[in-house]
Amino acid sequence: MPLIARRRGEANRIVAHTTTQAGRGEFVDNVAALAVTTALADNTIYGPMLLPPAEFGPQRVEQLRMALCRSTTDPRTRARPATFIAASTLRRDDQPLTSRALAHGHGALGAAAIGVLFQQHAEPHVVENELDMLTGRVGATRW
């Protein structure tokens, strides 16, 4: 599995397949969750995933992301999927879930920016614009 992150095409395929699976309301299995979590080590995959794809319902995408956190005990591994959830719930203006997700997102790229938007009670159009710019910045960041 660790090799998936180095094979960008395969990682993108797994992320796309698993997002589609969640979009259909199917539960994501542990193998797919591990594969996606591993693929997210690559910022070119992680960055674009901060914004839920428009063609899927946001709650379905959050289901996928929660599945990624399901059995993860390592805070560093849990931080990225938690930041996804925070971005999605901030976009939906679900303040309680955004707050809970941000508590687990500490240290992930983008978590601090999402936290600032959350604390400022940013307007929906500001959230949308900032998340879009954040996606680009994170995707361009190299480890």
CSV table of C-alpha atoms in Angstrom, one decimal:
chain,number,residue,atom,x,y,z
A,1,MET,CA,0.0,0.0,0.0
A,2,PRO,CA,2.7,2.6,0.7
A,3,LEU,CA,3.8,2.4,-2.9
A,4,ILE,CA,0.4,3.7,-4.1
A,5,ALA,CA,1.3,7.2,-3.0
A,6,ARG,CA,4.2,7.1,-5.4
A,7,ARG,CA,2.1,5.9,-8.3
A,8,ARG,CA,0.0,8.9,-8.9
A,9,GLY,CA,-2.3,7.4,-11.6
A,10,GLU,CA,-3.2,4.4,-9.4
A,11,ALA,CA,-3.7,6.6,-6.4
A,12,ASN,CA,-6.0,8.9,-8.4
A,13,ARG,CA,-8.0,5.9,-9.6
A,14,ILE,CA,-8.5,4.5,-6.1
A,15,VAL,CA,-9.6,7.9,-4.8
A,16,ALA,CA,-12.1,8.3,-7.7
A,17,HIS,CA,-13.4,4.8,-7.3
A,18,THR,CA,-13.9,5.1,-3.5
A,19,THR,CA,-15.5,8.5,-3.8
A,20,THR,CA,-17.9,7.1,-6.4
A,21,GLN,CA,-18.6,4.2,-4.1
A,22,ALA,CA,-19.4,6.6,-1.2
A,23,GLY,CA,-21.5,8.7,-3.6
A,24,ARG,CA,-23.7,5.7,-4.3
A,25,GLY,CA,-24.2,5.3,-0.5
A,26,GLU,CA,-22.1,2.2,-0.3
A,27,PHE,CA,-20.0,1.6,2.8
A,28,VAL,CA,-16.3,1.9,2.2
A,29,ASP,CA,-14.4,-1.2,3.2
A,30,ASN,CA,-11.2,-1.2,5.3
A,31,VAL,CA,-8.9,-2.0,2.3
A,32,ALA,CA,-10.3,0.9,0.2
A,33,ALA,CA,-10.1,3.2,3.2
A,34,LEU,CA,-6.4,2.2,3.8
A,35,ALA,CA,-5.6,2.7,0.1
A,36,VAL,CA,-7.2,6.2,0.0
A,37,THR,CA,-5.6,7.2,3.3
A,38,THR,CA,-2.2,6.1,1.9
A,39,ALA,CA,-2.8,7.9,-1.4
A,40,LEU,CA,-3.5,11.1,0.5
A,41,ALA,CA,0.1,11.3,1.5
A,42,ASP,CA,0.5,13.0,-2.0
A,43,ASN,CA,-0.5,16.6,-1.8
A,44,THR,CA,-1.6,16.6,-5.4
A,45,ILE,CA,-4.3,14.2,-4.4
A,46,TYR,CA,-5.0,15.6,-0.9
A,47,GLY,CA,-5.4,19.2,-2.1
A,48,PRO,CA,-8.2,18.7,-4.6
A,49,MET,CA,-10.0,16.4,-2.2
A,50,LEU,CA,-10.4,19.3,0.3
A,51,LEU,CA,-13.5,20.5,-1.7
A,52,PRO,CA,-16.1,17.8,-2.0
A,53,PRO,CA,-16.9,17.1,-5.7
A,54,ALA,CA,-20.0,18.9,-6.8
A,55,GLU,CA,-21.5,15.8,-8.4
A,56,PHE,CA,-21.8,14.0,-5.0
A,57,GLY,CA,-23.9,15.0,-2.1
A,58,PRO,CA,-21.7,16.5,0.6
A,59,GLN,CA,-23.0,14.1,3.3
A,60,ARG,CA,-22.0,11.1,1.1
A,61,VAL,CA,-18.5,12.5,0.8
A,62,GLU,CA,-18.4,13.1,4.5
A,63,GLN,CA,-19.4,9.5,5.0
A,64,LEU,CA,-16.3,8.5,3.0
A,65,ARG,CA,-14.1,10.7,5.0
A,66,MET,CA,-15.5,9.5,8.3
A,67,ALA,CA,-14.8,5.9,7.1
A,68,LEU,CA,-11.2,7.0,6.6
A,69,CYS,CA,-11.0,8.0,10.2
A,70,ARG,CA,-12.9,5.0,11.5
A,71,SER,CA,-10.1,2.9,12.8
A,72,THR,CA,-7.2,5.4,12.7
A,73,THR,CA,-5.6,6.0,16.1
A,74,ASP,CA,-2.5,7.9,14.9
A,75,PRO,CA,-3.4,11.6,15.2
A,76,ARG,CA,-1.2,12.5,12.2
A,77,THR,CA,-3.0,10.1,9.9
A,78,ARG,CA,-6.4,11.1,11.2
A,79,ALA,CA,-5.7,14.8,10.7
A,80,ARG,CA,-6.1,14.9,6.9
A,81,PRO,CA,-9.5,13.1,6.7
A,82,ALA,CA,-10.7,15.2,9.7
A,83,THR,CA,-9.7,18.3,7.8
A,84,PHE,CA,-11.7,17.1,4.8
A,85,ILE,CA,-14.7,16.8,7.0
A,86,ALA,CA,-14.1,20.2,8.5
A,87,ALA,CA,-13.9,21.8,5.0
A,88,SER,CA,-17.1,20.0,3.9
A,89,THR,CA,-19.1,20.8,7.0
A,90,LEU,CA,-17.9,24.4,7.0
A,91,ARG,CA,-19.2,24.7,3.4
A,92,ARG,CA,-22.6,23.3,4.6
A,93,ASP,CA,-22.5,25.7,7.6
A,94,ASP,CA,-22.7,22.7,10.1
A,95,GLN,CA,-20.9,24.4,13.0
A,96,PRO,CA,-21.0,21.7,15.6
A,97,LEU,CA,-19.5,19.0,13.2
A,98,THR,CA,-17.0,21.5,11.9
A,99,SER,CA,-15.8,22.2,15.4
A,100,ARG,CA,-15.5,18.5,16.2
A,101,ALA,CA,-13.6,17.8,13.0
A,102,LEU,CA,-11.2,20.6,13.5
A,103,ALA,CA,-10.3,19.2,16.9
A,104,HIS,CA,-8.8,16.2,15.0
A,105,GLY,CA,-7.4,18.2,12.1
A,106,HIS,CA,-4.5,19.7,14.0
A,107,GLY,CA,-1.3,19.7,11.9
A,108,ALA,CA,-2.9,18.9,8.6
A,109,LEU,CA,-2.3,21.2,5.7
A,110,GLY,CA,-5.2,23.6,5.4
A,111,ALA,CA,-6.6,22.9,8.9
A,112,ALA,CA,-5.4,26.3,10.2
A,113,ALA,CA,-7.0,28.2,7.3
A,114,ILE,CA,-10.3,26.3,7.7
A,115,GLY,CA,-10.1,27.1,11.5
A,116,VAL,CA,-9.8,30.8,10.8
A,117,LEU,CA,-12.7,30.8,8.4
A,118,PHE,CA,-14.7,29.0,11.0
A,119,GLN,CA,-13.8,31.4,13.8
A,120,GLN,CA,-14.6,34.4,11.6
A,121,HIS,CA,-18.1,33.1,10.8
A,122,ALA,CA,-17.2,33.7,7.1
A,123,GLU,CA,-20.0,34.2,4.6
A,124,PRO,CA,-20.8,31.3,2.2
A,125,HIS,CA,-19.2,33.0,-0.8
A,126,VAL,CA,-16.1,33.8,1.2
A,127,VAL,CA,-15.8,30.2,2.4
A,128,GLU,CA,-16.2,28.9,-1.2
A,129,ASN,CA,-13.6,31.2,-2.6
A,130,GLU,CA,-11.1,30.6,0.2
A,131,LEU,CA,-11.5,26.8,0.1
A,132,ASP,CA,-11.0,26.9,-3.7
A,133,MET,CA,-7.7,28.9,-3.3
A,134,LEU,CA,-6.7,26.6,-0.4
A,135,THR,CA,-7.1,23.6,-2.6
A,136,GLY,CA,-4.7,25.0,-5.1
A,137,ARG,CA,-2.1,26.0,-2.5
A,138,VAL,CA,-2.2,22.6,-0.8
A,139,GLY,CA,-2.0,20.7,-4.1
A,140,ALA,CA,1.1,22.7,-5.0
A,141,THR,CA,2.9,22.1,-1.7
A,142,ARG,CA,5.5,19.4,-1.7
A,143,TRP,CA,6.5,17.4,1.4
